[in-house]
């Protein structure tokens, strides 16, 4: 039994000689001085196999680009600490309210969470492939002047078609600014009563209603402390616009292939504000781990009892801390798998059942990834 899968040809795979050819137009048309592979993860508990797979592919892809194009590379981990930590329903209005990890745990607890659940894998991948990495929480990202300048500028377009790209069902992209009262941090999950008024190029006032404190107002400026929590598509639009505005490096967004469909809407929003197709962000969509029904392997659905652990899957696939071995062995297996997937575009641009990924992770492997 070989560790390599048997993969069918596809239109995309047939157009490429190697997986990283997907980035060749970006690297040759306007050569950057370095390449940053950006990978984001909601830090809402222990990582599952799909998370580890995407993260390892970010490092492995960086190593291949460095070898082929001779460019400095790095990996940037966006730790999404704005994932919901608590969700409640207000019995008076039936509106849903949430507190995120950032508001519920606080900065030091988040640092400890990232250091215990994510940094060891990143440090090991970095050491193995000699690819440097950085970690930035969403809380840190949304507080930067560049992110806020981008958002404030985007408000100029929010009365036009862009809002329908970000929220096709309602035309109202969700924006949450948590209640600033000490010890609170609650915000309406779907922002039903949240209103934004851009008062100047450098300022916007956000009015909302708190679960406990009633109406409140927060002013957002490039230097203010108000927390800017954007819904998923909205957040990605601002993040990718911000990354694209920098000069010199090329930012490559590394995502699971479940993002293929959502990225169509983000690209539509970008073109609605005037970006040309060549200005759209560079992305690589990694293989998705699916169940025997073809659905994404979901640890939340399994934990809630809405679906069962699929045949051939193992508990460590939902909580990688349960891998029956050492971290160094887990990293070696991940990089071996990454080498297989990147070895042929037919292997990369497709999905895999949990059972097949498990088979390849445990089959005899020879790593085929470049190191300096």
XYZ file of C-alpha atoms in Angstrom:
372
model
C 0.000 0.000 0.000
C 1.487 3.362 -1.028
C 1.070 6.638 0.812
C 0.244 8.344 -2.498
C -3.426 8.673 -3.458
C -4.943 7.948 -6.831
C -6.296 11.288 -8.027
C -8.314 12.126 -11.139
C -7.328 14.913 -13.484
C -9.185 18.243 -13.383
C -9.261 21.384 -15.516
C -7.044 23.242 -13.055
C -4.619 20.376 -12.462
C -4.287 19.864 -16.213
C -3.169 23.499 -16.596
C -0.323 23.158 -14.073
C 2.957 21.285 -13.981
C 3.359 21.808 -10.230
C 1.041 22.951 -7.471
C 2.845 26.249 -6.875
C 2.293 27.191 -10.534
C -1.006 28.616 -9.274
C 1.094 31.545 -7.951
C 3.349 31.988 -10.992
C 1.310 34.832 -12.568
C 1.633 36.816 -9.323
C 5.348 36.127 -8.951
C 6.346 36.914 -12.537
C 4.023 39.750 -13.586
C 4.961 42.011 -10.669
C 7.785 40.266 -8.784
C 7.626 40.845 -5.021
C 10.622 41.172 -2.720
C 9.270 38.419 -0.442
C 6.204 36.202 0.024
C 4.095 35.945 3.172
C 1.754 32.960 3.511
C -1.198 34.043 5.645
C -3.239 31.390 7.454
C -6.099 32.169 9.841
C -7.782 29.952 12.413
C -10.577 30.430 14.908
C -8.987 29.616 18.257
C -12.183 28.120 19.670
C -10.681 25.044 21.275
C -8.198 22.342 20.396
C -7.230 22.231 16.689
C -8.521 19.407 14.515
C -6.729 17.655 11.665
C -8.046 20.007 8.982
C -6.537 22.959 10.847
C -3.158 21.253 11.206
C -3.212 20.222 7.554
C -3.776 23.762 6.279
C -1.120 25.148 8.629
C 1.468 22.571 7.583
C 0.690 23.225 3.908
C 1.335 26.938 4.487
C 4.878 26.149 5.691
C 5.468 23.507 3.018
C 4.262 25.798 0.214
C 6.511 28.560 1.511
C 9.528 26.235 1.399
C 8.764 25.241 -2.204
C 8.366 28.857 -3.324
C 11.657 29.778 -1.658
C 13.473 26.957 -3.429
C 11.948 27.620 -6.846
C 11.973 31.447 -6.971
C 14.734 32.263 -4.495
C 12.513 34.631 -2.545
C 12.454 35.152 1.234
C 9.320 33.592 2.706
C 7.448 33.546 5.996
C 4.160 32.379 7.501
C 1.759 34.741 9.301
C -0.768 33.115 11.630
C -3.970 35.100 12.222
C -5.409 33.829 15.502
C -9.100 34.697 15.289
C -9.908 35.451 18.911
C -13.225 37.045 17.900
C -14.823 33.595 17.678
C -17.945 33.351 19.898
C -17.233 32.153 23.424
C -20.722 32.667 24.876
C -24.058 33.085 23.068
C -27.351 33.907 24.803
C -30.835 34.974 23.705
C -32.454 38.069 25.183
C -35.949 36.871 26.214
C -37.387 40.373 25.767
C -36.335 40.856 22.135
C -35.281 37.317 21.098
C -32.101 38.876 19.729
C -28.966 36.781 20.077
C -25.984 38.223 21.923
C -22.403 37.004 22.020
C -19.139 37.547 23.842
C -16.023 36.566 21.951
C -12.941 34.796 23.265
C -11.202 38.177 23.357
C -13.847 39.764 25.576
C -14.438 36.674 27.736
C -10.880 35.490 28.417
C -8.726 38.582 28.300
C -5.319 39.121 26.734
C -3.148 36.937 28.985
C -5.516 33.965 28.859
C -5.529 34.226 25.043
C -1.726 34.276 24.967
C -1.683 31.165 27.155
C -4.288 29.460 24.915
C -2.298 30.141 21.742
C 0.974 29.128 23.386
C -0.466 25.807 24.544
C -2.564 24.793 21.511
C -0.948 26.374 18.447
C 2.563 27.694 18.989
C 4.217 24.266 19.537
C 3.113 23.073 16.076
C 4.167 26.325 14.413
C 7.534 26.299 16.161
C 8.160 22.685 15.099
C 7.134 23.314 11.463
C 9.296 26.432 11.389
C 12.298 24.577 12.759
C 11.908 21.650 10.374
C 11.667 23.809 7.224
C 13.551 26.911 8.415
C 10.578 29.112 7.526
C 10.040 31.970 10.012
C 6.572 32.727 11.330
C 4.658 35.362 13.258
C 1.432 35.256 15.263
C -1.119 38.069 15.395
C -4.540 37.923 17.034
C -7.560 39.487 15.390
C -7.714 41.848 18.385
C -4.243 43.121 17.508
C -5.020 43.253 13.791
C -8.245 45.278 14.105
C -6.442 47.789 16.351
C -3.820 48.699 13.725
C -4.098 52.020 11.942
C -3.852 50.345 8.528
C -6.800 48.013 9.225
C -8.944 50.885 10.530
C -7.982 53.241 7.705
C -9.036 50.515 5.260
C -12.366 50.011 7.043
C -13.095 53.749 7.251
C -12.368 54.130 3.537
C -14.582 51.127 2.772
C -17.519 52.847 4.484
C -17.638 55.224 1.494
C -18.791 52.291 -0.634
C -21.191 50.610 1.786
C -24.286 52.286 0.313
C -23.498 50.744 -3.065
C -23.349 47.177 -4.421
C -20.543 46.100 -2.064
C -22.992 45.542 0.804
C -24.936 43.005 -1.273
C -21.762 41.077 -2.011
C -20.967 40.875 1.696
C -24.544 40.082 2.760
C -26.549 38.836 -0.248
C -29.615 37.931 1.845
C -30.062 41.248 3.646
C -27.706 43.834 2.211
C -26.533 44.594 5.767
C -23.075 43.217 6.594
C -22.794 42.432 10.278
C -20.660 44.792 12.310
C -20.302 44.322 16.047
C -18.742 46.780 18.477
C -18.904 45.149 21.946
C -20.341 47.142 24.824
C -17.445 49.105 26.372
C -18.822 49.023 29.930
C -16.226 47.549 32.318
C -16.479 43.751 32.452
C -19.209 43.618 29.771
C -18.225 43.068 26.122
C -21.601 41.742 24.926
C -22.754 42.571 21.377
C -25.776 41.685 19.260
C -24.668 38.701 17.198
C -26.589 39.761 14.100
C -26.276 43.517 14.762
C -30.000 44.173 14.263
C -29.842 47.546 16.027
C -26.290 48.540 15.148
C -25.915 51.712 13.064
C -22.723 53.222 11.636
C -22.271 56.912 10.796
C -19.049 58.060 9.124
C -18.498 61.540 10.522
C -15.164 62.253 8.778
C -12.507 60.428 6.742
C -10.853 59.530 10.043
C -13.853 58.754 12.257
C -17.070 56.731 12.443
C -19.602 56.546 15.268
C -21.250 53.190 15.955
C -24.510 53.006 17.914
C -25.732 49.702 19.297
C -27.761 48.170 22.145
C -26.261 46.079 24.954
C -27.888 43.082 26.589
C -27.327 44.591 30.046
C -26.638 48.309 29.582
C -29.028 49.392 26.833
C -28.028 51.860 24.073
C -24.374 52.842 23.765
C -22.085 54.546 21.272
C -18.476 53.822 20.328
C -16.243 56.041 18.216
C -13.838 54.305 15.828
C -10.746 56.157 14.614
C -7.357 54.855 13.466
C -6.051 55.383 17.004
C -9.144 54.665 19.126
C -9.569 51.743 21.519
C -13.095 50.718 20.420
C -13.209 47.074 19.335
C -14.179 46.496 15.670
C -15.634 42.988 15.229
C -16.644 42.235 11.636
C -18.592 39.236 10.323
C -16.560 36.660 8.393
C -16.838 37.933 4.800
C -16.631 41.553 5.946
C -13.514 40.808 8.017
C -11.824 38.983 5.156
C -12.537 41.826 2.764
C -10.858 44.354 5.067
C -7.988 41.979 5.898
C -7.239 41.178 2.258
C -7.546 44.817 1.180
C -5.134 45.739 3.962
C -2.648 43.041 2.943
C -2.898 44.076 -0.704
C -2.162 47.714 0.101
C 1.369 47.007 1.293
C 4.285 47.468 -1.099
C 7.011 44.895 -1.549
C 5.730 41.579 -0.156
C 3.130 39.367 -1.788
C 0.560 38.066 0.688
C -0.822 34.638 -0.200
C -3.997 33.652 1.640
C -3.916 29.965 2.602
C -7.433 28.615 3.155
C -9.327 25.353 3.258
C -11.202 24.627 0.057
C -14.529 25.235 1.828
C -13.597 28.902 1.336
C -13.794 28.629 -2.469
C -17.462 29.567 -2.531
C -17.249 32.400 0.006
C -14.256 33.960 -1.740
C -16.430 34.569 -4.806
C -18.412 37.064 -2.724
C -15.277 38.723 -1.318
C -13.902 39.100 -4.857
C -17.230 40.553 -6.004
C -17.056 43.115 -3.194
C -13.500 44.035 -4.176
C -14.471 44.593 -7.788
C -17.514 46.595 -6.660
C -15.184 49.126 -5.003
C -13.027 49.387 -8.112
C -10.311 46.741 -7.933
C -9.269 45.146 -11.198
C -8.973 41.344 -11.513
C -5.177 41.472 -11.258
C -5.512 43.360 -7.965
C -7.530 40.581 -6.327
C -5.666 38.712 -3.569
C -3.516 35.656 -4.178
C -5.018 32.559 -2.573
C -4.294 28.847 -2.308
C -7.207 26.597 -1.366
C -5.966 23.511 0.446
C -7.537 20.028 0.350
C -10.574 19.633 2.574
C -11.112 16.684 4.924
C -14.638 15.345 4.429
C -16.883 12.592 5.752
C -18.213 9.675 3.737
C -21.185 11.879 2.740
C -18.882 14.505 1.248
C -19.565 17.030 4.024
C -16.707 18.819 5.756
C -15.432 16.928 8.815
C -16.964 19.063 11.572
C -15.837 18.667 15.167
C -18.686 20.921 16.372
C -21.409 18.800 14.737
C -19.876 15.607 16.113
C -19.519 17.056 19.609
C -23.151 18.210 19.565
C -24.248 14.732 18.507
C -25.699 15.918 15.187
C -23.472 13.530 13.270
C -21.227 10.611 14.131
C -17.494 10.201 13.760
C -17.238 8.828 10.208
C -15.976 5.350 9.512
C -12.200 5.265 9.357
C -11.782 8.491 11.342
C -9.941 8.578 14.648
C -10.503 10.726 17.761
C -7.176 12.534 17.195
C -8.595 13.964 13.980
C -11.000 16.084 16.066
C -8.455 16.919 18.780
C -4.874 16.667 17.586
C -3.630 16.487 21.193
C -4.870 12.885 21.110
C -2.386 11.862 18.399
C -0.918 8.553 19.642
C 2.679 9.700 19.600
C 5.001 12.647 20.082
C 4.655 16.129 18.581
C 7.819 15.594 16.540
C 6.321 12.439 15.025
C 3.057 14.264 14.293
C 4.961 17.055 12.532
C 6.999 14.551 10.540
C 3.781 12.823 9.427
C 2.143 16.126 8.517
C 5.110 17.214 6.435
C 5.232 13.828 4.748
C 1.557 14.217 3.874
C 2.151 17.802 2.703
C 4.900 16.566 0.408
C 2.535 14.020 -1.125
C -0.246 16.544 -1.662
C 2.075 19.156 -3.157
C 3.838 16.646 -5.399
C 1.095 16.745 -8.035
C -1.669 19.319 -8.682
C -4.115 16.412 -8.997
C -3.409 15.496 -5.379
C -3.667 19.045 -4.069
C -6.760 20.507 -5.703
C -9.288 18.004 -4.366
C -10.880 16.767 -1.112
C -10.097 13.665 0.951
C -12.185 11.488 3.217
C -11.067 11.338 6.826
C -10.285 7.656 6.321
C -8.023 8.370 3.321
C -6.177 11.149 5.138
C -5.725 8.806 8.100
C -4.336 6.131 5.806
C -1.823 8.515 4.251
C -0.822 9.902 7.647
C 0.016 6.440 8.971
C 1.411 4.802 5.793
C 5.197 4.605 5.283
C 6.423 7.967 4.018
C 9.465 9.621 2.526
C 9.399 13.368 2.964
C 9.800 15.324 -0.285
C 9.992 18.946 0.870
C 12.913 21.347 0.381
C 14.945 22.760 3.246
C 17.694 25.402 2.956
